[in-house]
Amino acid sequence: MAIIIGIILLIANIPVYRFLFKKWFRDEQDFDKSVKYSFTPNLISLFRGKYIEDRIASAKLSFYIFMCFAVVGIEFFILYGLINWIAG
């Protein structure tokens, strides 16, 4: 039952993911840049002179992913607890 609730919440929250995306990233290119910097080692970014930009972009992506999982997690615990409370 918990897996079904999790899957439903992951799908039902797509509008929330889009909302968070618009709040954290200017456009899709900003998101792509964040993904690129997340996979670029910090040492390479340091030699390219883009270390700070790399860290900020990586942090934006990490926080976006964290927020998406946090929303689903909070909703899951509320809904799962409510269902267990009703079921007795």
PDB file with one MODEL, atoms N, CA, C and O in Angstrom:
MODEL        1
ATOM      1  N   MET A   1       0.815  -1.193   0.000  1.00  0.00           N
ATOM      2  CA  MET A   1       0.000   0.000   0.000  1.00  0.00           C
ATOM      3  C   MET A   1       0.863   1.263   0.000  1.00  0.00           C
ATOM      4  O   MET A   1       0.535   2.245  -0.666  1.00  0.00           O
ATOM      5  N   ALA A   2       1.969   1.233   0.752  1.00  0.00           N
ATOM      6  CA  ALA A   2       2.840   2.397   0.825  1.00  0.00           C
ATOM      7  C   ALA A   2       3.469   2.700  -0.535  1.00  0.00           C
ATOM      8  O   ALA A   2       3.632   3.863  -0.902  1.00  0.00           O
ATOM      9  N   ILE A   3       3.817   1.663  -1.271  1.00  0.00           N
ATOM     10  CA  ILE A   3       4.420   1.866  -2.599  1.00  0.00           C
ATOM     11  C   ILE A   3       3.422   2.514  -3.547  1.00  0.00           C
ATOM     12  O   ILE A   3       3.780   3.398  -4.325  1.00  0.00           O
ATOM     13  N   ILE A   4       2.180   2.078  -3.481  1.00  0.00           N
ATOM     14  CA  ILE A   4       1.136   2.642  -4.349  1.00  0.00           C
ATOM     15  C   ILE A   4       0.924   4.117  -4.023  1.00  0.00           C
ATOM     16  O   ILE A   4       0.807   4.947  -4.925  1.00  0.00           O
ATOM     17  N   ILE A   5       0.874   4.444  -2.727  1.00  0.00           N
ATOM     18  CA  ILE A   5       0.721   5.845  -2.320  1.00  0.00           C
ATOM     19  C   ILE A   5       1.905   6.672  -2.822  1.00  0.00           C
ATOM     20  O   ILE A   5       1.718   7.781  -3.323  1.00  0.00           O
ATOM     21  N   GLY A   6       3.124   6.139  -2.691  1.00  0.00           N
ATOM     22  CA  GLY A   6       4.311   6.850  -3.156  1.00  0.00           C
ATOM     23  C   GLY A   6       4.286   7.105  -4.652  1.00  0.00           C
ATOM     24  O   GLY A   6       4.617   8.201  -5.103  1.00  0.00           O
ATOM     25  N   ILE A   7       3.898   6.106  -5.419  1.00  0.00           N
ATOM     26  CA  ILE A   7       3.836   6.262  -6.881  1.00  0.00           C
ATOM     27  C   ILE A   7       2.786   7.291  -7.264  1.00  0.00           C
ATOM     28  O   ILE A   7       3.021   8.135  -8.129  1.00  0.00           O
ATOM     29  N   ILE A   8       1.627   7.221  -6.618  1.00  0.00           N
ATOM     30  CA  ILE A   8       0.565   8.189  -6.913  1.00  0.00           C
ATOM     31  C   ILE A   8       1.027   9.600  -6.595  1.00  0.00           C
ATOM     32  O   ILE A   8       0.781  10.526  -7.369  1.00  0.00           O
ATOM     33  N   LEU A   9       1.697   9.771  -5.456  1.00  0.00           N
ATOM     34  CA  LEU A   9       2.180  11.103  -5.080  1.00  0.00           C
ATOM     35  C   LEU A   9       3.260  11.607  -6.034  1.00  0.00           C
ATOM     36  O   LEU A   9       3.283  12.789  -6.375  1.00  0.00           O
ATOM     37  N   LEU A  10       4.150  10.722  -6.463  1.00  0.00           N
ATOM     38  CA  LEU A  10       5.183  11.138  -7.424  1.00  0.00           C
ATOM     39  C   LEU A  10       4.562  11.665  -8.710  1.00  0.00           C
ATOM     40  O   LEU A  10       5.032  12.654  -9.272  1.00  0.00           O
ATOM     41  N   ILE A  11       3.524  11.015  -9.167  1.00  0.00           N
ATOM     42  CA  ILE A  11       2.863  11.436 -10.408  1.00  0.00           C
ATOM     43  C   ILE A  11       1.986  12.667 -10.172  1.00  0.00           C
ATOM     44  O   ILE A  11       1.979  13.593 -10.983  1.00  0.00           O
ATOM     45  N   ALA A  12       1.249  12.672  -9.063  1.00  0.00           N
ATOM     46  CA  ALA A  12       0.330  13.784  -8.785  1.00  0.00           C
ATOM     47  C   ALA A  12       1.058  15.103  -8.536  1.00  0.00           C
ATOM     48  O   ALA A  12       0.470  16.173  -8.695  1.00  0.00           O
ATOM     49  N   ASN A  13       2.312  15.037  -8.153  1.00  0.00           N
ATOM     50  CA  ASN A  13       3.065  16.251  -7.827  1.00  0.00           C
ATOM     51  C   ASN A  13       3.798  16.861  -9.017  1.00  0.00           C
ATOM     52  O   ASN A  13       4.595  17.780  -8.830  1.00  0.00           O
ATOM     53  N   ILE A  14       3.559  16.391 -10.204  1.00  0.00           N
ATOM     54  CA  ILE A  14       4.228  16.975 -11.379  1.00  0.00           C
ATOM     55  C   ILE A  14       3.993  18.483 -11.470  1.00  0.00           C
ATOM     56  O   ILE A  14       4.939  19.212 -11.766  1.00  0.00           O
ATOM     57  N   PRO A  15       2.773  18.989 -11.229  1.00  0.00           N
ATOM     58  CA  PRO A  15       2.610  20.458 -11.235  1.00  0.00           C
ATOM     59  C   PRO A  15       3.454  21.151 -10.155  1.00  0.00           C
ATOM     60  O   PRO A  15       3.923  22.270 -10.364  1.00  0.00           O
ATOM     61  N   VAL A  16       3.646  20.506  -9.028  1.00  0.00           N
ATOM     62  CA  VAL A  16       4.474  21.089  -7.967  1.00  0.00           C
ATOM     63  C   VAL A  16       5.931  21.145  -8.422  1.00  0.00           C
ATOM     64  O   VAL A  16       6.622  22.136  -8.185  1.00  0.00           O
ATOM     65  N   TYR A  17       6.398  20.075  -9.078  1.00  0.00           N
ATOM     66  CA  TYR A  17       7.771  20.063  -9.595  1.00  0.00           C
ATOM     67  C   TYR A  17       7.972  21.203 -10.597  1.00  0.00           C
ATOM     68  O   TYR A  17       9.010  21.866 -10.597  1.00  0.00           O
ATOM     69  N   ARG A  18       6.979  21.419 -11.441  1.00  0.00           N
ATOM     70  CA  ARG A  18       7.076  22.512 -12.431  1.00  0.00           C
ATOM     71  C   ARG A  18       7.111  23.869 -11.735  1.00  0.00           C
ATOM     72  O   ARG A  18       7.871  24.756 -12.126  1.00  0.00           O
ATOM     73  N   PHE A  19       6.284  24.025 -10.702  1.00  0.00           N
ATOM     74  CA  PHE A  19       6.272  25.276  -9.950  1.00  0.00           C
ATOM     75  C   PHE A  19       7.639  25.534  -9.323  1.00  0.00           C
ATOM     76  O   PHE A  19       8.180  26.634  -9.435  1.00  0.00           O
ATOM     77  N   LEU A  20       8.193  24.523  -8.668  1.00  0.00           N
ATOM     78  CA  LEU A  20       9.516  24.670  -8.058  1.00  0.00           C
ATOM     79  C   LEU A  20      10.584  24.945  -9.114  1.00  0.00           C
ATOM     80  O   LEU A  20      11.504  25.730  -8.884  1.00  0.00           O
ATOM     81  N   PHE A  21      10.459  24.296 -10.272  1.00  0.00           N
ATOM     82  CA  PHE A  21      11.408  24.512 -11.362  1.00  0.00           C
ATOM     83  C   PHE A  21      11.418  25.981 -11.772  1.00  0.00           C
ATOM     84  O   PHE A  21      12.480  26.579 -11.951  1.00  0.00           O
ATOM     85  N   LYS A  22      10.232  26.553 -11.918  1.00  0.00           N
ATOM     86  CA  LYS A  22      10.133  27.958 -12.341  1.00  0.00           C
ATOM     87  C   LYS A  22      10.671  28.909 -11.279  1.00  0.00           C
ATOM     88  O   LYS A  22      11.157  29.993 -11.601  1.00  0.00           O
ATOM     89  N   LYS A  23      10.585  28.507 -10.014  1.00  0.00           N
ATOM     90  CA  LYS A  23      11.097  29.357  -8.934  1.00  0.00           C
ATOM     91  C   LYS A  23      12.620  29.306  -8.829  1.00  0.00           C
ATOM     92  O   LYS A  23      13.245  30.300  -8.460  1.00  0.00           O
ATOM     93  N   TRP A  24      13.225  28.158  -9.151  1.00  0.00           N
ATOM     94  CA  TRP A  24      14.662  27.993  -8.944  1.00  0.00           C
ATOM     95  C   TRP A  24      15.498  28.254 -10.179  1.00  0.00           C
ATOM     96  O   TRP A  24      16.649  28.676 -10.066  1.00  0.00           O
ATOM     97  N   PHE A  25      14.940  28.010 -11.365  1.00  0.00           N
ATOM     98  CA  PHE A  25      15.721  28.150 -12.592  1.00  0.00           C
ATOM     99  C   PHE A  25      15.062  29.182 -13.499  1.00  0.00           C
ATOM    100  O   PHE A  25      13.838  29.229 -13.625  1.00  0.00           O
ATOM    101  N   ARG A  26      15.897  30.008 -14.129  1.00  0.00           N
ATOM    102  CA  ARG A  26      15.376  31.029 -15.035  1.00  0.00           C
ATOM    103  C   ARG A  26      14.701  30.397 -16.247  1.00  0.00           C
ATOM    104  O   ARG A  26      13.619  30.815 -16.659  1.00  0.00           O
ATOM    105  N   ASP A  27      15.355  29.386 -16.808  1.00  0.00           N
ATOM    106  CA  ASP A  27      14.837  28.701 -17.994  1.00  0.00           C
ATOM    107  C   ASP A  27      15.491  27.324 -18.073  1.00  0.00           C
ATOM    108  O   ASP A  27      16.227  26.923 -17.171  1.00  0.00           O
ATOM    109  N   GLU A  28      15.218  26.612 -19.155  1.00  0.00           N
ATOM    110  CA  GLU A  28      15.769  25.270 -19.295  1.00  0.00           C
ATOM    111  C   GLU A  28      17.289  25.285 -19.467  1.00  0.00           C
ATOM    112  O   GLU A  28      17.968  24.344 -19.055  1.00  0.00           O
ATOM    113  N   GLN A  29      17.820  26.335 -20.067  1.00  0.00           N
ATOM    114  CA  GLN A  29      19.268  26.432 -20.224  1.00  0.00           C
ATOM    115  C   GLN A  29      19.949  26.567 -18.857  1.00  0.00           C
ATOM    116  O   GLN A  29      21.033  26.024 -18.644  1.00  0.00           O
ATOM    117  N   ASP A  30      19.314  27.285 -17.944  1.00  0.00           N
ATOM    118  CA  ASP A  30      19.857  27.406 -16.592  1.00  0.00           C
ATOM    119  C   ASP A  30      19.866  26.044 -15.908  1.00  0.00           C
ATOM    120  O   ASP A  30      20.822  25.709 -15.208  1.00  0.00           O
ATOM    121  N   PHE A  31      18.825  25.269 -16.100  1.00  0.00           N
ATOM    122  CA  PHE A  31      18.763  23.912 -15.551  1.00  0.00           C
ATOM    123  C   PHE A  31      19.837  23.031 -16.186  1.00  0.00           C
ATOM    124  O   PHE A  31      20.539  22.302 -15.486  1.00  0.00           O
ATOM    125  N   ASP A  32      19.963  23.099 -17.509  1.00  0.00           N
ATOM    126  CA  ASP A  32      20.985  22.310 -18.200  1.00  0.00           C
ATOM    127  C   ASP A  32      22.387  22.652 -17.704  1.00  0.00           C
ATOM    128  O   ASP A  32      23.235  21.776 -17.537  1.00  0.00           O
ATOM    129  N   LYS A  33      22.610  23.947 -17.471  1.00  0.00           N
ATOM    130  CA  LYS A  33      23.911  24.383 -16.959  1.00  0.00           C
ATOM    131  C   LYS A  33      24.147  23.817 -15.561  1.00  0.00           C
ATOM    132  O   LYS A  33      25.263  23.415 -15.230  1.00  0.00           O
ATOM    133  N   SER A  34      23.113  23.787 -14.758  1.00  0.00           N
ATOM    134  CA  SER A  34      23.250  23.233 -13.407  1.00  0.00           C
ATOM    135  C   SER A  34      23.584  21.752 -13.452  1.00  0.00           C
ATOM    136  O   SER A  34      24.407  21.272 -12.673  1.00  0.00           O
ATOM    137  N   VAL A  35      22.949  21.032 -14.358  1.00  0.00           N
ATOM    138  CA  VAL A  35      23.237  19.607 -14.499  1.00  0.00           C
ATOM    139  C   VAL A  35      24.671  19.413 -14.980  1.00  0.00           C
ATOM    140  O   VAL A  35      25.389  18.548 -14.479  1.00  0.00           O
ATOM    141  N   LYS A  36      25.083  20.220 -15.951  1.00  0.00           N
ATOM    142  CA  LYS A  36      26.444  20.119 -16.488  1.00  0.00           C
ATOM    143  C   LYS A  36      27.476  20.379 -15.390  1.00  0.00           C
ATOM    144  O   LYS A  36      28.440  19.626 -15.251  1.00  0.00           O
ATOM    145  N   TYR A  37      27.277  21.436 -14.617  1.00  0.00           N
ATOM    146  CA  TYR A  37      28.225  21.748 -13.554  1.00  0.00           C
ATOM    147  C   TYR A  37      28.214  20.697 -12.446  1.00  0.00           C
ATOM    148  O   TYR A  37      29.231  20.474 -11.790  1.00  0.00           O
ATOM    149  N   SER A  38      27.070  20.054 -12.239  1.00  0.00           N
ATOM    150  CA  SER A  38      27.007  19.018 -11.201  1.00  0.00           C
ATOM    151  C   SER A  38      27.876  17.821 -11.550  1.00  0.00           C
ATOM    152  O   SER A  38      28.391  17.142 -10.662  1.00  0.00           O
ATOM    153  N   PHE A  39      28.041  17.562 -12.851  1.00  0.00           N
ATOM    154  CA  PHE A  39      28.860  16.434 -13.280  1.00  0.00           C
ATOM    155  C   PHE A  39      30.297  16.819 -13.600  1.00  0.00           C
ATOM    156  O   PHE A  39      31.120  15.952 -13.894  1.00  0.00           O
ATOM    157  N   THR A  40      30.605  18.117 -13.546  1.00  0.00           N
ATOM    158  CA  THR A  40      31.968  18.587 -13.782  1.00  0.00           C
ATOM    159  C   THR A  40      32.715  18.613 -12.452  1.00  0.00           C
ATOM    160  O   THR A  40      32.239  19.231 -11.500  1.00  0.00           O
ATOM    161  N   PRO A  41      33.858  17.967 -12.364  1.00  0.00           N
ATOM    162  CA  PRO A  41      34.622  18.008 -11.106  1.00  0.00           C
ATOM    163  C   PRO A  41      35.004  19.448 -10.744  1.00  0.00           C
ATOM    164  O   PRO A  41      35.294  20.271 -11.613  1.00  0.00           O
ATOM    165  N   ASN A  42      34.996  19.722  -9.440  1.00  0.00           N
ATOM    166  CA  ASN A  42      35.286  21.081  -8.977  1.00  0.00           C
ATOM    167  C   ASN A  42      36.678  21.545  -9.365  1.00  0.00           C
ATOM    168  O   ASN A  42      36.887  22.735  -9.600  1.00  0.00           O
ATOM    169  N   LEU A  43      37.624  20.637  -9.435  1.00  0.00           N
ATOM    170  CA  LEU A  43      38.987  21.008  -9.804  1.00  0.00           C
ATOM    171  C   LEU A  43      39.032  21.546 -11.238  1.00  0.00           C
ATOM    172  O   LEU A  43      39.738  22.514 -11.519  1.00  0.00           O
ATOM    173  N   ILE A  44      38.288  20.926 -12.128  1.00  0.00           N
ATOM    174  CA  ILE A  44      38.237  21.402 -13.516  1.00  0.00           C
ATOM    175  C   ILE A  44      37.596  22.783 -13.568  1.00  0.00           C
ATOM    176  O   ILE A  44      38.075  23.666 -14.280  1.00  0.00           O
ATOM    177  N   SER A  45      36.522  22.971 -12.819  1.00  0.00           N
ATOM    178  CA  SER A  45      35.878  24.291 -12.777  1.00  0.00           C
ATOM    179  C   SER A  45      36.822  25.336 -12.202  1.00  0.00           C
ATOM    180  O   SER A  45      36.817  26.486 -12.642  1.00  0.00           O
ATOM    181  N   LEU A  46      37.619  24.952 -11.240  1.00  0.00           N
ATOM    182  CA  LEU A  46      38.581  25.880 -10.645  1.00  0.00           C
ATOM    183  C   LEU A  46      39.588  26.344 -11.693  1.00  0.00           C
ATOM    184  O   LEU A  46      39.881  27.536 -11.783  1.00  0.00           O
ATOM    185  N   PHE A  47      40.121  25.413 -12.485  1.00  0.00           N
ATOM    186  CA  PHE A  47      41.091  25.780 -13.521  1.00  0.00           C
ATOM    187  C   PHE A  47      40.453  26.583 -14.652  1.00  0.00           C
ATOM    188  O   PHE A  47      41.133  27.370 -15.311  1.00  0.00           O
ATOM    189  N   ARG A  48      39.175  26.396 -14.879  1.00  0.00           N
ATOM    190  CA  ARG A  48      38.469  27.178 -15.911  1.00  0.00           C
ATOM    191  C   ARG A  48      38.051  28.555 -15.398  1.00  0.00           C
ATOM    192  O   ARG A  48      37.608  29.401 -16.174  1.00  0.00           O
ATOM    193  N   GLY A  49      38.193  28.776 -14.094  1.00  0.00           N
ATOM    194  CA  GLY A  49      37.805  30.060 -13.510  1.00  0.00           C
ATOM    195  C   GLY A  49      36.316  30.158 -13.250  1.00  0.00           C
ATOM    196  O   GLY A  49      35.776  31.259 -13.146  1.00  0.00           O
ATOM    197  N   LYS A  50      35.652  29.037 -13.143  1.00  0.00           N
ATOM    198  CA  LYS A  50      34.204  29.031 -12.928  1.00  0.00           C
ATOM    199  C   LYS A  50      33.823  28.249 -11.682  1.00  0.00           C
ATOM    200  O   LYS A  50      32.752  27.644 -11.630  1.00  0.00           O
ATOM    201  N   TYR A  51      34.688  28.258 -10.685  1.00  0.00           N
ATOM    202  CA  TYR A  51      34.454  27.458  -9.489  1.00  0.00           C
ATOM    203  C   TYR A  51      33.201  27.916  -8.738  1.00  0.00           C
ATOM    204  O   TYR A  51      32.365  27.093  -8.362  1.00  0.00           O
ATOM    205  N   ILE A  52      33.072  29.225  -8.522  1.00  0.00           N
ATOM    206  CA  ILE A  52      31.922  29.751  -7.780  1.00  0.00           C
ATOM    207  C   ILE A  52      30.634  29.482  -8.550  1.00  0.00           C
ATOM    208  O   ILE A  52      29.629  29.073  -7.968  1.00  0.00           O
ATOM    209  N   GLU A  53      30.669  29.712  -9.856  1.00  0.00           N
ATOM    210  CA  GLU A  53      29.495  29.450 -10.690  1.00  0.00           C
ATOM    211  C   GLU A  53      29.118  27.969 -10.625  1.00  0.00           C
ATOM    212  O   GLU A  53      27.936  27.629 -10.573  1.00  0.00           O
ATOM    213  N   ASP A  54      30.108  27.103 -10.627  1.00  0.00           N
ATOM    214  CA  ASP A  54      29.891  25.656 -10.508  1.00  0.00           C
ATOM    215  C   ASP A  54      29.213  25.332  -9.189  1.00  0.00           C
ATOM    216  O   ASP A  54      28.226  24.595  -9.168  1.00  0.00           O
ATOM    217  N   ARG A  55      29.719  25.864  -8.095  1.00  0.00           N
ATOM    218  CA  ARG A  55      29.158  25.570  -6.775  1.00  0.00           C
ATOM    219  C   ARG A  55      27.718  26.055  -6.649  1.00  0.00           C
ATOM    220  O   ARG A  55      26.873  25.355  -6.092  1.00  0.00           O
ATOM    221  N   ILE A  56      27.438  27.251  -7.164  1.00  0.00           N
ATOM    222  CA  ILE A  56      26.078  27.795  -7.097  1.00  0.00           C
ATOM    223  C   ILE A  56      25.124  26.953  -7.932  1.00  0.00           C
ATOM    224  O   ILE A  56      24.033  26.612  -7.477  1.00  0.00           O
ATOM    225  N   ALA A  57      25.531  26.619  -9.152  1.00  0.00           N
ATOM    226  CA  ALA A  57      24.676  25.825 -10.027  1.00  0.00           C
ATOM    227  C   ALA A  57      24.432  24.436  -9.448  1.00  0.00           C
ATOM    228  O   ALA A  57      23.312  23.929  -9.517  1.00  0.00           O
ATOM    229  N   SER A  58      25.451  23.823  -8.887  1.00  0.00           N
ATOM    230  CA  SER A  58      25.292  22.509  -8.264  1.00  0.00           C
ATOM    231  C   SER A  58      24.371  22.581  -7.052  1.00  0.00           C
ATOM    232  O   SER A  58      23.555  21.687  -6.831  1.00  0.00           O
ATOM    233  N   ALA A  59      24.504  23.647  -6.270  1.00  0.00           N
ATOM    234  CA  ALA A  59      23.655  23.817  -5.102  1.00  0.00           C
ATOM    235  C   ALA A  59      22.198  24.025  -5.500  1.00  0.00           C
ATOM    236  O   ALA A  59      21.293  23.508  -4.846  1.00  0.00           O
ATOM    237  N   LYS A  60      21.973  24.783  -6.573  1.00  0.00           N
ATOM    238  CA  LYS A  60      20.602  24.993  -7.047  1.00  0.00           C
ATOM    239  C   LYS A  60      19.955  23.675  -7.444  1.00  0.00           C
ATOM    240  O   LYS A  60      18.805  23.410  -7.093  1.00  0.00           O
ATOM    241  N   LEU A  61      20.687  22.857  -8.167  1.00  0.00           N
ATOM    242  CA  LEU A  61      20.142  21.569  -8.598  1.00  0.00           C
ATOM    243  C   LEU A  61      19.899  20.656  -7.402  1.00  0.00           C
ATOM    244  O   LEU A  61      18.860  20.002  -7.321  1.00  0.00           O
ATOM    245  N   SER A  62      20.840  20.608  -6.488  1.00  0.00           N
ATOM    246  CA  SER A  62      20.691  19.762  -5.300  1.00  0.00           C
ATOM    247  C   SER A  62      19.496  20.194  -4.460  1.00  0.00           C
ATOM    248  O   SER A  62      18.740  19.352  -3.974  1.00  0.00           O
ATOM    249  N   PHE A  63      19.324  21.481  -4.290  1.00  0.00           N
ATOM    250  CA  PHE A  63      18.205  21.970  -3.495  1.00  0.00           C
ATOM    251  C   PHE A  63      16.877  21.710  -4.186  1.00  0.00           C
ATOM    252  O   PHE A  63      15.888  21.386  -3.530  1.00  0.00           O
ATOM    253  N   TYR A  64      16.848  21.849  -5.499  1.00  0.00           N
ATOM    254  CA  TYR A  64      15.626  21.551  -6.261  1.00  0.00           C
ATOM    255  C   TYR A  64      15.234  20.083  -6.089  1.00  0.00           C
ATOM    256  O   TYR A  64      14.069  19.780  -5.833  1.00  0.00           O
ATOM    257  N   ILE A  65      16.181  19.189  -6.225  1.00  0.00           N
ATOM    258  CA  ILE A  65      15.904  17.759  -6.057  1.00  0.00           C
ATOM    259  C   ILE A  65      15.463  17.479  -4.623  1.00  0.00           C
ATOM    260  O   ILE A  65      14.515  16.725  -4.403  1.00  0.00           O
ATOM    261  N   PHE A  66      16.140  18.078  -3.650  1.00  0.00           N
ATOM    262  CA  PHE A  66      15.766  17.891  -2.257  1.00  0.00           C
ATOM    263  C   PHE A  66      14.338  18.358  -2.005  1.00  0.00           C
ATOM    264  O   PHE A  66      13.571  17.669  -1.332  1.00  0.00           O
ATOM    265  N   MET A  67      13.978  19.513  -2.536  1.00  0.00           N
ATOM    266  CA  MET A  67      12.631  20.045  -2.320  1.00  0.00           C
ATOM    267  C   MET A  67      11.570  19.148  -2.951  1.00  0.00           C
ATOM    268  O   MET A  67      10.507  18.946  -2.364  1.00  0.00           O
ATOM    269  N   CYS A  68      11.842  18.611  -4.130  1.00  0.00           N
ATOM    270  CA  CYS A  68      10.881  17.702  -4.771  1.00  0.00           C
ATOM    271  C   CYS A  68      10.657  16.463  -3.917  1.00  0.00           C
ATOM    272  O   CYS A  68       9.515  16.045  -3.722  1.00  0.00           O
ATOM    273  N   PHE A  69      11.732  15.871  -3.404  1.00  0.00           N
ATOM    274  CA  PHE A  69      11.589  14.697  -2.543  1.00  0.00           C
ATOM    275  C   PHE A  69      10.952  15.059  -1.204  1.00  0.00           C
ATOM    276  O   PHE A  69      10.180  14.273  -0.656  1.00  0.00           O
ATOM    277  N   ALA A  70      11.265  16.232  -0.676  1.00  0.00           N
ATOM    278  CA  ALA A  70      10.694  16.651   0.606  1.00  0.00           C
ATOM    279  C   ALA A  70       9.180  16.824   0.498  1.00  0.00           C
ATOM    280  O   ALA A  70       8.443  16.425   1.399  1.00  0.00           O
ATOM    281  N   VAL A  71       8.725  17.410  -0.584  1.00  0.00           N
ATOM    282  CA  VAL A  71       7.284  17.583  -0.787  1.00  0.00           C
ATOM    283  C   VAL A  71       6.589  16.229  -0.802  1.00  0.00           C
ATOM    284  O   VAL A  71       5.585  16.030  -0.119  1.00  0.00           O
ATOM    285  N   VAL A  72       7.126  15.305  -1.581  1.00  0.00           N
ATOM    286  CA  VAL A  72       6.528  13.971  -1.662  1.00  0.00           C
ATOM    287  C   VAL A  72       6.607  13.275  -0.304  1.00  0.00           C
ATOM    288  O   VAL A  72       5.643  12.635   0.115  1.00  0.00           O
ATOM    289  N   GLY A  73       7.731  13.389   0.382  1.00  0.00           N
ATOM    290  CA  GLY A  73       7.889  12.747   1.687  1.00  0.00           C
ATOM    291  C   GLY A  73       6.908  13.267   2.719  1.00  0.00           C
ATOM    292  O   GLY A  73       6.295  12.483   3.443  1.00  0.00           O
ATOM    293  N   ILE A  74       6.755  14.563   2.794  1.00  0.00           N
ATOM    294  CA  ILE A  74       5.822  15.151   3.756  1.00  0.00           C
ATOM    295  C   ILE A  74       4.391  14.729   3.439  1.00  0.00           C
ATOM    296  O   ILE A  74       3.639  14.338   4.332  1.00  0.00           O
ATOM    297  N   GLU A  75       4.022  14.813   2.159  1.00  0.00           N
ATOM    298  CA  GLU A  75       2.673  14.393   1.772  1.00  0.00           C
ATOM    299  C   GLU A  75       2.456  12.911   2.055  1.00  0.00           C
ATOM    300  O   GLU A  75       1.372  12.511   2.481  1.00  0.00           O
ATOM    301  N   PHE A  76       3.478  12.099   1.822  1.00  0.00           N
ATOM    302  CA  PHE A  76       3.355  10.665   2.059  1.00  0.00           C
ATOM    303  C   PHE A  76       3.068  10.379   3.532  1.00  0.00           C
ATOM    304  O   PHE A  76       2.150   9.624   3.853  1.00  0.00           O
ATOM    305  N   PHE A  77       3.854  10.982   4.427  1.00  0.00           N
ATOM    306  CA  PHE A  77       3.660  10.713   5.848  1.00  0.00           C
ATOM    307  C   PHE A  77       2.305  11.219   6.345  1.00  0.00           C
ATOM    308  O   PHE A  77       1.680  10.583   7.194  1.00  0.00           O
ATOM    309  N   ILE A  78       1.856  12.340   5.830  1.00  0.00           N
ATOM    310  CA  ILE A  78       0.533  12.838   6.212  1.00  0.00           C
ATOM    311  C   ILE A  78      -0.555  11.897   5.708  1.00  0.00           C
ATOM    312  O   ILE A  78      -1.433  11.497   6.472  1.00  0.00           O
ATOM    313  N   LEU A  79      -0.503  11.545   4.441  1.00  0.00           N
ATOM    314  CA  LEU A  79      -1.528  10.695   3.845  1.00  0.00           C
ATOM    315  C   LEU A  79      -1.502   9.290   4.424  1.00  0.00           C
ATOM    316  O   LEU A  79      -2.557   8.729   4.722  1.00  0.00           O
ATOM    317  N   TYR A  80      -0.331   8.717   4.589  1.00  0.00           N
ATOM    318  CA  TYR A  80      -0.202   7.362   5.135  1.00  0.00           C
ATOM    319  C   TYR A  80      -0.701   7.316   6.582  1.00  0.00           C
ATOM    320  O   TYR A  80      -1.382   6.371   6.979  1.00  0.00           O
ATOM    321  N   GLY A  81      -0.358   8.339   7.361  1.00  0.00           N
ATOM    322  CA  GLY A  81      -0.841   8.407   8.734  1.00  0.00           C
ATOM    323  C   GLY A  81      -2.350   8.582   8.807  1.00  0.00           C
ATOM    324  O   GLY A  81      -3.011   7.998   9.665  1.00  0.00           O
ATOM    325  N   LEU A  82      -2.884   9.382   7.908  1.00  0.00           N
ATOM    326  CA  LEU A  82      -4.327   9.595   7.855  1.00  0.00           C
ATOM    327  C   LEU A  82      -5.059   8.307   7.495  1.00  0.00           C
ATOM    328  O   LEU A  82      -6.081   7.978   8.097  1.00  0.00           O
ATOM    329  N   ILE A  83      -4.538   7.585   6.521  1.00  0.00           N
ATOM    330  CA  ILE A  83      -5.158   6.320   6.109  1.00  0.00           C
ATOM    331  C   ILE A  83      -5.096   5.311   7.246  1.00  0.00           C
ATOM    332  O   ILE A  83      -6.080   4.618   7.503  1.00  0.00           O
ATOM    333  N   ASN A  84      -3.970   5.215   7.926  1.00  0.00           N
ATOM    334  CA  ASN A  84      -3.855   4.290   9.061  1.00  0.00           C
ATOM    335  C   ASN A  84      -4.773   4.701  10.212  1.00  0.00           C
ATOM    336  O   ASN A  84      -5.323   3.841  10.899  1.00  0.00           O
ATOM    337  N   TRP A  85      -4.940   5.986  10.427  1.00  0.00           N
ATOM    338  CA  TRP A  85      -5.815   6.467  11.485  1.00  0.00           C
ATOM    339  C   TRP A  85      -7.275   6.141  11.187  1.00  0.00           C
ATOM    340  O   TRP A  85      -8.017   5.718  12.073  1.00  0.00           O
ATOM    341  N   ILE A  86      -7.683   6.342   9.924  1.00  0.00           N
ATOM    342  CA  ILE A  86      -9.047   6.040   9.518  1.00  0.00           C
ATOM    343  C   ILE A  86      -9.298   4.530   9.565  1.00  0.00           C
ATOM    344  O   ILE A  86     -10.358   4.084  10.005  1.00  0.00           O
ATOM    345  N   ALA A  87      -8.319   3.750   9.108  1.00  0.00           N
ATOM    346  CA  ALA A  87      -8.485   2.294   9.072  1.00  0.00           C
ATOM    347  C   ALA A  87      -8.521   1.711  10.481  1.00  0.00           C
ATOM    348  O   ALA A  87      -9.004   0.598  10.688  1.00  0.00           O
ATOM    349  N   GLY A  88      -8.017   2.453  11.429  1.00  0.00           N
ATOM    350  CA  GLY A  88      -8.135   2.025  12.808  1.00  0.00           C
ATOM    351  C   GLY A  88      -6.976   1.310  13.312  1.00  0.00           C
ATOM    352  O   GLY A  88      -6.961   0.898  14.472  1.00  0.00           O
TER     353      GLY A  88
ENDMDL
END
